[in-house]
Coordinates of C-alpha atoms (C1' of nucleotides) in Angstrom, one line a residue:
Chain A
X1285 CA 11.7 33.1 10.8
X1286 CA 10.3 30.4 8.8
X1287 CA 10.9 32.2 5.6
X1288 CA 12.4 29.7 3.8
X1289 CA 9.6 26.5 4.9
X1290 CA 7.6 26.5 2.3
X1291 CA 5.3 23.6 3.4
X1292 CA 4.2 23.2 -0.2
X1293 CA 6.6 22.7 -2.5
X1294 CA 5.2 21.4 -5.8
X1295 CA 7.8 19.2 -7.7
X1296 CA 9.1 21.1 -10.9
X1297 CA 7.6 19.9 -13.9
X1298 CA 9.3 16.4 -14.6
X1299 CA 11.1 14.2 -12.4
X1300 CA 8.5 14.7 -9.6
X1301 CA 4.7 13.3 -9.5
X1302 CA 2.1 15.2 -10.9
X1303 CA -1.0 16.3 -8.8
X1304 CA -3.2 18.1 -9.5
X1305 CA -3.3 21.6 -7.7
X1306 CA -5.4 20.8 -5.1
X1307 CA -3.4 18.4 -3.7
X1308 CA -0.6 20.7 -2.9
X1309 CA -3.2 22.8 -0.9
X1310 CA -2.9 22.4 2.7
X1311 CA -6.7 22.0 2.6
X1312 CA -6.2 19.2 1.9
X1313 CA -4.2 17.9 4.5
X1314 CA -7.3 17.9 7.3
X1315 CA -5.1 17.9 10.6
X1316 CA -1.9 18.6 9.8
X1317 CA -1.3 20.9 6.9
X1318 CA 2.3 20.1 7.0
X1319 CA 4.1 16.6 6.6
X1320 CA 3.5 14.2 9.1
X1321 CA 6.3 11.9 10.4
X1322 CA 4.7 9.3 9.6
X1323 CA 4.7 10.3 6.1
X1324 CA 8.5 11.2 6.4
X1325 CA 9.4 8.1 8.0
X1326 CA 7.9 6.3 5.3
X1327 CA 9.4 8.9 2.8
X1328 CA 13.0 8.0 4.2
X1329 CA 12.1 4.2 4.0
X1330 CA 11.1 4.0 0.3
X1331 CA 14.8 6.0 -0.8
X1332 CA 17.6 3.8 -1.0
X1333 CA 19.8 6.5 -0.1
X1334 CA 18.9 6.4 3.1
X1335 CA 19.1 2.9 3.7
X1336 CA 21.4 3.6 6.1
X1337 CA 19.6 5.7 8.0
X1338 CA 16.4 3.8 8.3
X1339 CA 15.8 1.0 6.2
X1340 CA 12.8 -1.7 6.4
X1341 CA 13.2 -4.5 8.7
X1342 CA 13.7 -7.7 6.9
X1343 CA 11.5 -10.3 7.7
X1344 CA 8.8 -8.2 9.6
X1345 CA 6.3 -6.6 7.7
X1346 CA 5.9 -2.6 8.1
X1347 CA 8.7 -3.1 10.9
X1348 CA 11.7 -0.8 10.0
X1349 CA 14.9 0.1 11.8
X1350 CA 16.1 3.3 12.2
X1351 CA 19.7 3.0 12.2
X1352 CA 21.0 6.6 12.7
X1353 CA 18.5 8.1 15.3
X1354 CA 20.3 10.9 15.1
X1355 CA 20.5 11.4 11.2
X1356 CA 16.6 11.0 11.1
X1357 CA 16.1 13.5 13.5
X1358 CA 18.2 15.6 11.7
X1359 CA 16.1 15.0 8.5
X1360 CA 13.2 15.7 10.1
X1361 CA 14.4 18.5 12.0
X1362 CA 15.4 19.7 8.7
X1363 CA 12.2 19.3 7.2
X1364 CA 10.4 20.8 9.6
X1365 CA 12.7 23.8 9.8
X1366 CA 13.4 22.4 13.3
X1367 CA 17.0 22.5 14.2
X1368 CA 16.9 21.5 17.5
X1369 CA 14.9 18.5 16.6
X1370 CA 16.6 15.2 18.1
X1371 CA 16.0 11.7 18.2
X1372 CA 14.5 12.6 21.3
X1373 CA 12.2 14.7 20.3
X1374 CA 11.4 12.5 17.6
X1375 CA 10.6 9.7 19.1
X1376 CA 8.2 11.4 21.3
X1377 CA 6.4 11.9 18.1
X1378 CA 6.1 8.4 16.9
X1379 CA 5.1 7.4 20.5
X1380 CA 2.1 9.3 20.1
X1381 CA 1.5 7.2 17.1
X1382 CA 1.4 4.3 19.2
X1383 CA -2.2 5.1 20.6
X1384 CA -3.1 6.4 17.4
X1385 CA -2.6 3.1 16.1
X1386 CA -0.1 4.3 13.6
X1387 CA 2.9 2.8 14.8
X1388 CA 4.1 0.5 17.1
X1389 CA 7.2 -0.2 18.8
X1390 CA 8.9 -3.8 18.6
X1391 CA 10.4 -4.4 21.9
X1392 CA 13.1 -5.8 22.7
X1393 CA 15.2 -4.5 19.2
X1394 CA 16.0 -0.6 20.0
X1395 CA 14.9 1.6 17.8
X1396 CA 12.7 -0.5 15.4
X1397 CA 9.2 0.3 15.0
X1398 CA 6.4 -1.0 12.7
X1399 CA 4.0 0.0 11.0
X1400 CA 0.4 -0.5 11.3
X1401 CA -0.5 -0.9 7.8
X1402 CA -3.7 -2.7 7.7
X1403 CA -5.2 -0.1 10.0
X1404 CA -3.7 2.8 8.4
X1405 CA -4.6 2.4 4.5
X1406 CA -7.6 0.8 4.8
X1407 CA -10.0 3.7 4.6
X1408 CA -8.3 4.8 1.3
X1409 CA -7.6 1.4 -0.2
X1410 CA -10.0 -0.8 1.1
X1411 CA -9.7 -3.6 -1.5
X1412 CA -5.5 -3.7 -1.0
X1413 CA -4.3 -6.7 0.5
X1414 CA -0.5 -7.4 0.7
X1415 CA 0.1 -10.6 1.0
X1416 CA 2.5 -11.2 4.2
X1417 CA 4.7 -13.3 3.2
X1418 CA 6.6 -12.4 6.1
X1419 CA 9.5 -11.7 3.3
X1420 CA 10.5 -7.8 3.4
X1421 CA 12.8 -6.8 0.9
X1422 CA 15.7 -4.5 2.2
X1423 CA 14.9 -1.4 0.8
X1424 CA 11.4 -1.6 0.9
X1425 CA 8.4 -2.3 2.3
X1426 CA 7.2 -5.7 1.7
X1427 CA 6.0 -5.0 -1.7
X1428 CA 3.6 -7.0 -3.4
X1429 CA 4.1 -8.2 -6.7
X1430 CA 2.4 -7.7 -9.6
X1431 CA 0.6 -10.3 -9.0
X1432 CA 0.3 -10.6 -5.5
X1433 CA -0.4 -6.3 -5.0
X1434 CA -3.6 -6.2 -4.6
X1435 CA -6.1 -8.9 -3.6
X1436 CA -9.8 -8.8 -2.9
X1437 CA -9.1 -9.7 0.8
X1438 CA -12.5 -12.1 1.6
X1439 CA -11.2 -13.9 -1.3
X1440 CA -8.1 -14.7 -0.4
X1441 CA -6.9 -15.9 2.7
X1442 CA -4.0 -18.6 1.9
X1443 CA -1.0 -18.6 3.0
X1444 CA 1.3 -16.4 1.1
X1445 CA 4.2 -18.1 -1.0
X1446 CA 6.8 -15.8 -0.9
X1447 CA 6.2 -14.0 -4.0
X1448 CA 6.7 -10.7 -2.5
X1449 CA 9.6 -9.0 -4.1
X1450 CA 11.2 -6.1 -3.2
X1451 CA 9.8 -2.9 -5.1
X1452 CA 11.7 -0.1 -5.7
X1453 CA 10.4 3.0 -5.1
X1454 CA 11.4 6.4 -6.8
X1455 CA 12.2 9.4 -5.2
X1456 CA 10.7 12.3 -5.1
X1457 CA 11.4 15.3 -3.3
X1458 CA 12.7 15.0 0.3
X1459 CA 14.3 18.1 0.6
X1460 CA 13.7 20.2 3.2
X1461 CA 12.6 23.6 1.8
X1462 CA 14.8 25.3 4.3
X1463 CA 17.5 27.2 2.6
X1464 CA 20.2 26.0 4.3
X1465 CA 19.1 22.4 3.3
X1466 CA 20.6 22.6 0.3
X1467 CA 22.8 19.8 -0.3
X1468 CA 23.5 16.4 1.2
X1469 CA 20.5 13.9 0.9
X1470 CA 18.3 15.9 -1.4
X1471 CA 18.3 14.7 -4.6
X1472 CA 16.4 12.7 -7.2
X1473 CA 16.9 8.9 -7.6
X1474 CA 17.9 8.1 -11.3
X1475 CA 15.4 7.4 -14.0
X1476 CA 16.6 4.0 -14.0
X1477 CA 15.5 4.1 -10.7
X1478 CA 12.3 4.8 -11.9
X1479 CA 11.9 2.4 -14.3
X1480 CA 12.7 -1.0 -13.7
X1481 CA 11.2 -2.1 -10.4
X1482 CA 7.6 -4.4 -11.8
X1483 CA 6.2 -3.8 -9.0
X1484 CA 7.7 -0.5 -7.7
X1485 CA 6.7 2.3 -10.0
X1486 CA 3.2 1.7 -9.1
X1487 CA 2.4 4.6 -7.1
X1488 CA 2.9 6.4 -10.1
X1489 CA -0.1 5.8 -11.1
X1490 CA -1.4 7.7 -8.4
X1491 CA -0.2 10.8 -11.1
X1492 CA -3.1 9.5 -13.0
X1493 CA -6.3 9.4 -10.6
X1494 CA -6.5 12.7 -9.4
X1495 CA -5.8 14.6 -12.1
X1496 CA -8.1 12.6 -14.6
X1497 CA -10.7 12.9 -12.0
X1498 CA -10.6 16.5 -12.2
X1499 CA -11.1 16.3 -16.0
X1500 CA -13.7 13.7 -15.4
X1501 CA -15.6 15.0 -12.8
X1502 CA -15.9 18.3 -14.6
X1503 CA -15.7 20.4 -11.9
X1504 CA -11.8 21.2 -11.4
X1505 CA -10.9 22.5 -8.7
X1506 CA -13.8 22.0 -6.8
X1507 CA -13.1 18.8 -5.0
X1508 CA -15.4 19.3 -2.2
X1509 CA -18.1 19.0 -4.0
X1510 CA -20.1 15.9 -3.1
X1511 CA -19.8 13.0 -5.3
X1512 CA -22.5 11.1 -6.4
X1513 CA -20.3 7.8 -5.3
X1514 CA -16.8 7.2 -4.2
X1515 CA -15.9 4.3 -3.7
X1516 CA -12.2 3.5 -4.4
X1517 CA -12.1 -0.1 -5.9
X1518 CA -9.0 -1.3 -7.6
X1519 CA -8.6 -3.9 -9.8
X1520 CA -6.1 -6.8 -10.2
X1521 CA -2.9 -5.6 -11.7
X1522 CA -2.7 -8.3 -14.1
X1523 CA -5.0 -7.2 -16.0
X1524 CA -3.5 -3.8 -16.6
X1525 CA -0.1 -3.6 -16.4
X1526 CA 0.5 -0.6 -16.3
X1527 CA 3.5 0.1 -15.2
X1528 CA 3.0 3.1 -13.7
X1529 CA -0.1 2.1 -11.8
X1530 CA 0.1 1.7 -8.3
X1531 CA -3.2 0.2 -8.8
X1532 CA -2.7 -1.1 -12.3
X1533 CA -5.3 1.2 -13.4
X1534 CA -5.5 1.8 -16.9
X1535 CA -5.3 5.0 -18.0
X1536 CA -7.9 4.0 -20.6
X1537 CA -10.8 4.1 -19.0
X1538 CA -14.2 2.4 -19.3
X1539 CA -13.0 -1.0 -18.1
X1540 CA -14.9 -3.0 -15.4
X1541 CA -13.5 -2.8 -12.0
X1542 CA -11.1 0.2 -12.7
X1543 CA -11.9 3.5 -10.7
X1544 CA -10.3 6.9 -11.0
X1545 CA -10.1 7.2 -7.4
X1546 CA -9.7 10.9 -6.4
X1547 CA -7.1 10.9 -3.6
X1548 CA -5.3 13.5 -2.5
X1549 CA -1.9 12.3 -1.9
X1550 CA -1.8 14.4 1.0
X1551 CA -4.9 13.8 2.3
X1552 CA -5.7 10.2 1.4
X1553 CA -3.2 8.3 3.7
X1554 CA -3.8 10.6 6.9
X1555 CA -5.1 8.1 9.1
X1556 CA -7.0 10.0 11.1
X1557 CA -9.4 11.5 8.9
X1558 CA -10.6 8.1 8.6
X1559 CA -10.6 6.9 11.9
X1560 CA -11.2 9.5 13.8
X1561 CA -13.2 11.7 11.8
X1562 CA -16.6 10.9 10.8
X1563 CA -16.8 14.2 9.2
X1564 CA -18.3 13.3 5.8
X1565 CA -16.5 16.4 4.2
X1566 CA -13.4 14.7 5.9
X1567 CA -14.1 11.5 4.1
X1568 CA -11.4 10.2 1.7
X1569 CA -13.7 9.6 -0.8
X1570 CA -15.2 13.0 -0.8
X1571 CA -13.4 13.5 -4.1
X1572 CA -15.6 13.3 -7.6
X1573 CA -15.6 10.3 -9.7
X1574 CA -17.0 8.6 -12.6
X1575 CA -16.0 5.1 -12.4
X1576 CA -17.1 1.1 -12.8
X1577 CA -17.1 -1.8 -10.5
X1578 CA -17.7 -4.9 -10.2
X1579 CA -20.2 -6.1 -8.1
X1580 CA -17.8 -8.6 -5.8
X1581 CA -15.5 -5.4 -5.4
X1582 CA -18.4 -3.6 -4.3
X1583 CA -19.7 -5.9 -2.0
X1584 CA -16.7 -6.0 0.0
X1585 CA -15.9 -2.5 0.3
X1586 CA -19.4 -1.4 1.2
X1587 CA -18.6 -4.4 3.7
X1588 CA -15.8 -2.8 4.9
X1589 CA -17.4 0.8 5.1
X1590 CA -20.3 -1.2 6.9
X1591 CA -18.1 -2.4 9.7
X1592 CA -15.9 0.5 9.9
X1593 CA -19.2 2.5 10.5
X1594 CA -20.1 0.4 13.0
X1595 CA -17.0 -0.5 15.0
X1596 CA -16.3 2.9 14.4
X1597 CA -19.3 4.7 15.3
X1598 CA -19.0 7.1 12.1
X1599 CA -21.3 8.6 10.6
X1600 CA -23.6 7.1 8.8
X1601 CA -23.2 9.7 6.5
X1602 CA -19.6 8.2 6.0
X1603 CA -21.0 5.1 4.7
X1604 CA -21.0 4.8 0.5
X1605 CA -24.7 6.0 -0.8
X1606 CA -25.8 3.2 -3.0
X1607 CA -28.6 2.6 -4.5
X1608 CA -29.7 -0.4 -2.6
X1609 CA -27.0 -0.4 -0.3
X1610 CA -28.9 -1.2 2.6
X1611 CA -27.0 0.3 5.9
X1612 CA -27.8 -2.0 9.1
X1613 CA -29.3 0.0 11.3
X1614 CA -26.9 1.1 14.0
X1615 CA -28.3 0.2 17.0
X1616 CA -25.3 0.8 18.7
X1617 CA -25.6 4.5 18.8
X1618 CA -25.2 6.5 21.6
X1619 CA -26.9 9.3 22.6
X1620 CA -28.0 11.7 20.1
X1621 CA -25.8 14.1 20.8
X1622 CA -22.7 12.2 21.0
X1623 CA -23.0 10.1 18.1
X1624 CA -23.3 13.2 15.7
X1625 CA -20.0 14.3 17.1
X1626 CA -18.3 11.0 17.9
X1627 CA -14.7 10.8 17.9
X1628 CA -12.5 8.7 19.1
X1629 CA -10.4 11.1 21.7
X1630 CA -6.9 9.6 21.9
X1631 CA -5.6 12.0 24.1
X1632 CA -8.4 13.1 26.7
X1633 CA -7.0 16.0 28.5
X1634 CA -5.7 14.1 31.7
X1635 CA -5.8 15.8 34.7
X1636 CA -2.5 17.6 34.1
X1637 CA 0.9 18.1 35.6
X1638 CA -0.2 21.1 37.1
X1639 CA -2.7 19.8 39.1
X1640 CA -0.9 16.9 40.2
X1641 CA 1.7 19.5 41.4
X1642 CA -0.9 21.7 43.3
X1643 CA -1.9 18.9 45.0
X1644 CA 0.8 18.1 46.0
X1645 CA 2.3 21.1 47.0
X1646 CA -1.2 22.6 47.8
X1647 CA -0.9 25.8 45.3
X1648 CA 2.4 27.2 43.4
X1649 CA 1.4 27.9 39.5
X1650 CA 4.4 29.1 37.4
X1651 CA 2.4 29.6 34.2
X1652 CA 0.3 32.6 33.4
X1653 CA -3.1 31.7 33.2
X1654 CA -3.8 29.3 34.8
X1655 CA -6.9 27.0 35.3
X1656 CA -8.3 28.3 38.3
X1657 CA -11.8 26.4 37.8
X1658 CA -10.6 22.8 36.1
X1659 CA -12.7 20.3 37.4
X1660 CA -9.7 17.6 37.7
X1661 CA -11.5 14.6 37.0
X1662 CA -9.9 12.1 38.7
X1663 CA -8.3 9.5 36.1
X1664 CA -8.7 6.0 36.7
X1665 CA -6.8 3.5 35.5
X1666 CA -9.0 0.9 34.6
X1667 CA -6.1 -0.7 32.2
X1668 CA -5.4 -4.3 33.4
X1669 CA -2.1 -4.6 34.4
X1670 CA -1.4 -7.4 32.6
X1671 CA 2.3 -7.8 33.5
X1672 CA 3.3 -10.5 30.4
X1673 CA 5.9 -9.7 28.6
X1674 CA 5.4 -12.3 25.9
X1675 CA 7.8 -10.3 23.4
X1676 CA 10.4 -12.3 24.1
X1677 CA 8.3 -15.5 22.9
X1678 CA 6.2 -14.2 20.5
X1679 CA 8.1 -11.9 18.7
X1680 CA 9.4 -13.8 15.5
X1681 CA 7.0 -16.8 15.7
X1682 CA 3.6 -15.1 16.7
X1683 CA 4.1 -11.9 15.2
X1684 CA 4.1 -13.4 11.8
X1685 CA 0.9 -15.1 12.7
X1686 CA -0.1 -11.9 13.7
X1687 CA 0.7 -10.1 10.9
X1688 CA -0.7 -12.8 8.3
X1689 CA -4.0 -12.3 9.9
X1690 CA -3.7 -8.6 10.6
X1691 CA -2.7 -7.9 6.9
X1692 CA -3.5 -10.2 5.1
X1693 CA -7.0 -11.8 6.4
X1694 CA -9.2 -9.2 6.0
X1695 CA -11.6 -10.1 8.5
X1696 CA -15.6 -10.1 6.3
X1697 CA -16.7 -11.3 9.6
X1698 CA -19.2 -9.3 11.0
X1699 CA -19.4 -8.1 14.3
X1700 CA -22.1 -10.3 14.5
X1701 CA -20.5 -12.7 16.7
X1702 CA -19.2 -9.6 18.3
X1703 CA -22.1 -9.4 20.5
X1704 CA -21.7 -6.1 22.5
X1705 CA -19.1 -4.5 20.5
X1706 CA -16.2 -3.6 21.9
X1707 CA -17.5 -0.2 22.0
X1708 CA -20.6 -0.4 22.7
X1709 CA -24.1 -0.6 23.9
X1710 CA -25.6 -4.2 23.6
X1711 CA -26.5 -4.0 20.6
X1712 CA -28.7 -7.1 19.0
X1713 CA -26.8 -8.7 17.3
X1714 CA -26.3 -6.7 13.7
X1715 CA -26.6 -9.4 11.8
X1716 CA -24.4 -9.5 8.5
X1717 CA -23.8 -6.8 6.9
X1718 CA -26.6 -6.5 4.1
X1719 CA -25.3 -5.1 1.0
X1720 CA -28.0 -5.2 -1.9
X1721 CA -26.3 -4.5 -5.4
X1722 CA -28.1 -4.3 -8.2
X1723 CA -27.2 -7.3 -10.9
X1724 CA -25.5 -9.0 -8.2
X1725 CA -25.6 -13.0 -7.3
X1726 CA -26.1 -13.7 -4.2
X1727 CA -25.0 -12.1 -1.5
X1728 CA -22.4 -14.1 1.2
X1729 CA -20.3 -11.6 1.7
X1730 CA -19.9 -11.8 5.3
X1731 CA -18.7 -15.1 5.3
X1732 CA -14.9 -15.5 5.8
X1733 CA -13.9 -18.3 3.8
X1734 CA -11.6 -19.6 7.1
X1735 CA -14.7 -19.4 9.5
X1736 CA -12.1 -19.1 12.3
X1737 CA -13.6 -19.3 15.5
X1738 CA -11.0 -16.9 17.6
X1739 CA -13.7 -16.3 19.5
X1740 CA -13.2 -15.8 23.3
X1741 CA -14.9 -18.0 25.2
X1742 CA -15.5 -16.0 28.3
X1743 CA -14.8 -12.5 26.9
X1744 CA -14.7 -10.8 30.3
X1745 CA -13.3 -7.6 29.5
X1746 CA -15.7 -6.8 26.8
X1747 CA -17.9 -4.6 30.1
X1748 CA -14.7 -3.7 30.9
X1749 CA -13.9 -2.5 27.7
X1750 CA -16.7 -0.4 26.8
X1751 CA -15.9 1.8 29.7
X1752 CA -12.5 2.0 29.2
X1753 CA -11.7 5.3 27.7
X1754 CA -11.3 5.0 23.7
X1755 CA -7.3 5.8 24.5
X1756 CA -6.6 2.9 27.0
X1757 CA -8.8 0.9 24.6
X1758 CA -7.1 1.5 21.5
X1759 CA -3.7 1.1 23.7
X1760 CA -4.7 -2.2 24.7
X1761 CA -5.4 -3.3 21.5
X1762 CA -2.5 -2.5 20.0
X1763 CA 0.3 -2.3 22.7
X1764 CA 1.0 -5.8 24.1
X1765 CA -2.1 -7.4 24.8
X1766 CA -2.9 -10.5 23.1
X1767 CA -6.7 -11.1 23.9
X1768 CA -7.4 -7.4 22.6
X1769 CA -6.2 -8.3 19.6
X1770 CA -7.4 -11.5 19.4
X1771 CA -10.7 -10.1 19.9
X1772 CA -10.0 -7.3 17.2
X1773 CA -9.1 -10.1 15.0
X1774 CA -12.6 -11.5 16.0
X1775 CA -14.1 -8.9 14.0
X1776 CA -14.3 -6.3 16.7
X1777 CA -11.4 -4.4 14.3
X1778 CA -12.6 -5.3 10.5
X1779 CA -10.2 -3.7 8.2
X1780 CA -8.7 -4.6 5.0
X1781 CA -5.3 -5.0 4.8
X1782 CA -2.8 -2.5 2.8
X1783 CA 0.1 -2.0 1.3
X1784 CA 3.1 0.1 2.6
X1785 CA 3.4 1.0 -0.8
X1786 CA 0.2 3.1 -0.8
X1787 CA 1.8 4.8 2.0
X1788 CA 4.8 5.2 0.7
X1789 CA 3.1 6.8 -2.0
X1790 CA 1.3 9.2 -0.3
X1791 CA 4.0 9.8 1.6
X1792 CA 6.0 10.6 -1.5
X1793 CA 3.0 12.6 -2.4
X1794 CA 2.7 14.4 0.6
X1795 CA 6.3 15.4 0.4
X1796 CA 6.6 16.5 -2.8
X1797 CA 3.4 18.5 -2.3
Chain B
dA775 C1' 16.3 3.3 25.3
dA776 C1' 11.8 3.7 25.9
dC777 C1' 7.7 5.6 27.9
dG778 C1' 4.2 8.9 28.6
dG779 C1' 2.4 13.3 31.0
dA780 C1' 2.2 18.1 30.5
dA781 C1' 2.6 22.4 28.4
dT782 C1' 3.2 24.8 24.4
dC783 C1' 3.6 26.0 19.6
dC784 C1' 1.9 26.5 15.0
Chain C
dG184 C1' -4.5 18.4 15.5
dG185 C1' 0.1 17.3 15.2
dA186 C1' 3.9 17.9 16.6
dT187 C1' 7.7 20.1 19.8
dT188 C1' 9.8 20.6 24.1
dC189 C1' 10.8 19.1 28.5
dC190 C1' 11.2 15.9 31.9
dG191 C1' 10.4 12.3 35.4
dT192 C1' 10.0 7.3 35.4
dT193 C1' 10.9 2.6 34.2

DNA sequence: AACGGAATCC
DNA sequence: GGATTCCGTT
């Protein structure tokens, strides 16, 4: 009996965030319609009460420690009305975020994980760019400043100077809605909490978005209706400091660059709508808006869409309408039929245990019905064994690198010099991404200011790739292989970076709701 | 401890 | 689809 799991539990009036209805509706949570760990992870991270639980690894971006395996899985076990829930368990979970690009493990320092921001807020906040400044505060993610929070990524590609200070984040409801979850960890942070962190309250402003944009859009409660535009462009904080702004939007409106972006905290940060769903209707930006821009912010997030489209193979439909937004033309398609229902399958059903048992013991099936006709399609591993284990060296030194280029550079490069994609069919070379804005200068957007040539020379396993199934792809990218991610890095990959924060605000969102 | 396949649940 | 559960392997 799951009487007392109420999945959606709306924070009373007050201390908790406001959304608007919608948000709390499990529609829109595509996927999951309850919390994700993910979400809860990031929940526990951003609440210095349980800093001693889990807490954020200083000194490595999106890297956090869980320090009480057991007392996590016990909070998540509580949240999901799963007492039997263990570390086990739990960690089962998360390593099914590894393919998923979600998380990864850091080897070599038990139980410490890190987050894959850049990959995983991108779709919703395209234009955020934490700087990595390879400085993580203690209690939170590596928070940008005010003035550091959000950059236009193309434009900015120094080296950070260490001006990322820790945020504080305010709590919101973690409490499990089972009934005998009463007591212990659940409770609200003080207002002072709340209030003094610069750059912490931020997410606050996420109260703000959706719930003006159902005023603004005019047709409450009717979010799937099909926006004319949605583009979610944020503006530098500096010039609205709001302090309850995540994305130092004003509430005032009419001010060039700002946009009431309509995100559903639940939905906005699932990472999988945007990777692996080209579903239009999935989009986050499916949401109603009235809003201004700027042209450069334009520019580089119809970039962004452009590439994600294409290294993606989404939808066109996916891709921003615009007046004069001109789409390159994806040559990379597949066949018809697949590419209207493309999705990247990160668990193909492998030939299963079963079969491996019967043939092996040549029949024996314990479960009831049973897959008499299953064509077993005989898995091959066509994953390189590369057999380096260059953790040891590269973990403190490289990863930095790594995570300076993987969060903070967002790569404008095209996958021009990408040749065959990494997924794909020779396609001529796509040539920049051409994004014609009306009243606009000039358009280089393509061009990354540092014109880094991490091109591989010989790029062998770019066949190899390609025929790689999506889920040994992805894996290789993001597990332990260098020259996958130095290729991703060459623009195979092109994703903005992102801020924990925004994560932490939807998870905050997502648990409240 | 960590990984990942498989079955299952919801 | 996202866990949960179980379990054999490394």
């Amino acid at each position: 009996m799951k009487a007392g799991c109420s999945i959606v539990e709306k924070p009373e009036g007050g201390g908790g965030y406001q959304f608007p209805d919608w948000a709390y509706k499990a529609e829109s949570s595509p996927g999951s319609r309850q919390i994700q760990l993910w979400h809860f992870i990031l929940e526990l991270l951003q609440k210095e009460e349980f800093r001693h639980v889990i807490a954020w690894q200083q000194g490595e971006y999106g890297e956090f420690v869980i320090k009480d395996p057991d007392e996590v899985a016990r909070l998540w076990g509580r949240r999901k009305c799963k007492p039997q829930m263990n570390y086990d368990k739990l960690s089962r979970a998360l390593r099914y975020y590894y393919n998923k690009r979600i998380l990864h493990k850091t080897k070599g320092k038990r139980f410490t994980y890190k987050f894959n921001f850049s990959k995983l807020v991108m779709p919703n906040y395209p234009f955020i760019n934490i700087r990595s400044s390879g400085v993580v505060p203690q209690s939170a993610p590596p928070v940008p400043t005010a003035s550091s929070r959000f950059h236009f990524p193309p434009l900015d590609t120094h080296s950070p100077t260490g001006d990322v200070q820790p945020g504080r984040f305010s709590a919101s409801s973690l409490s499990a809605s089972c009934p005998e979850s009463g007591g212990a960890a659940d409770r609200k942070v003080e207002p002072s909490d709340l209030e003094d962190g610069s750059a912490s309250d931020w997410h606050r402003g996420m109260d703000f978005m959706p719930s003006r944009n159902a005023l603004s859009g005019g047709v409450i409660g009717h979010q799937k209706r099909k926006p004319d535009i949605m583009l979610p462009l944020f503006t530098r904080p500096a010039m609205y400091p709001d302090p309850h702004s995540p994305f130092a939007l004003s509430p005032v409106p009419g001010r060039g660059g700002v946009l009431n972006v309509p995100i559903s905290p639940a939905l906005s940060l699932t990472p999988t709508m945007f990777s692996y769903s080209p579903s239009p209707g999935l989009s986050p930006f499916t949401s109603s808006s009235c809003f201004s821009f700027n042209p450069e912010e334009m520019k580089h997030y119809l970039h962004s869409q452009a590439c994600s489209v294409f290294n993606y193979h989404l939808s066109p439909r996916t891709f921003p309408r615009y007046p004069g937004l001109m789409v390159p033309p994806l040559q990379c398609q597949m066949h018809p039929e697949e590419s209207s229902q493309f999705s990247i399958k990160l668990q193909p059903p492998p030939a299963g245990r079963k079969n491996r048992e019967r043939v092996e013991s040549s029949e024996e099936t314990t479960r009831g019905s049973v897959p008499a006709s299953t064509p077993i399609p005989s898995r091959i591993k066509v994953e390189p064994a590369t057999e380096k284990d260059p953790d040891s060296l590269r973990q403190s030194t490289q990863e930095k690198e790594e995570q300076a280029q993987e969060v903070d550079t967002v790569q404008t490069r095209t996958i021009e010099e990408g040749k065959g994609t990494v997924f794909a069919h020779p396609s001529p070379t796509w040539p920049s991404v051409s994004i014609s804005i009306p009243s606009d200068e000039p358009l280089e957007v393509t061009e990354d200011s540092e014109d880094r040539s991490a091109r591989e020379p010989g790029v062998p396993e770019k066949k190899e790739d390609a025929l790689m199934p999506p889920k040994l792809r992805l894996k290789r990218r993001w597990n332990d292989d260098p020259e996958a991610r130095e290729l991703s890095k060459s623009g195979k990959f092109l994703w903005n970076g992102a801020g924990p924060q925004g994560l932490a605000t939807a998870a905050t969102a997502a648990a409240d709701a």
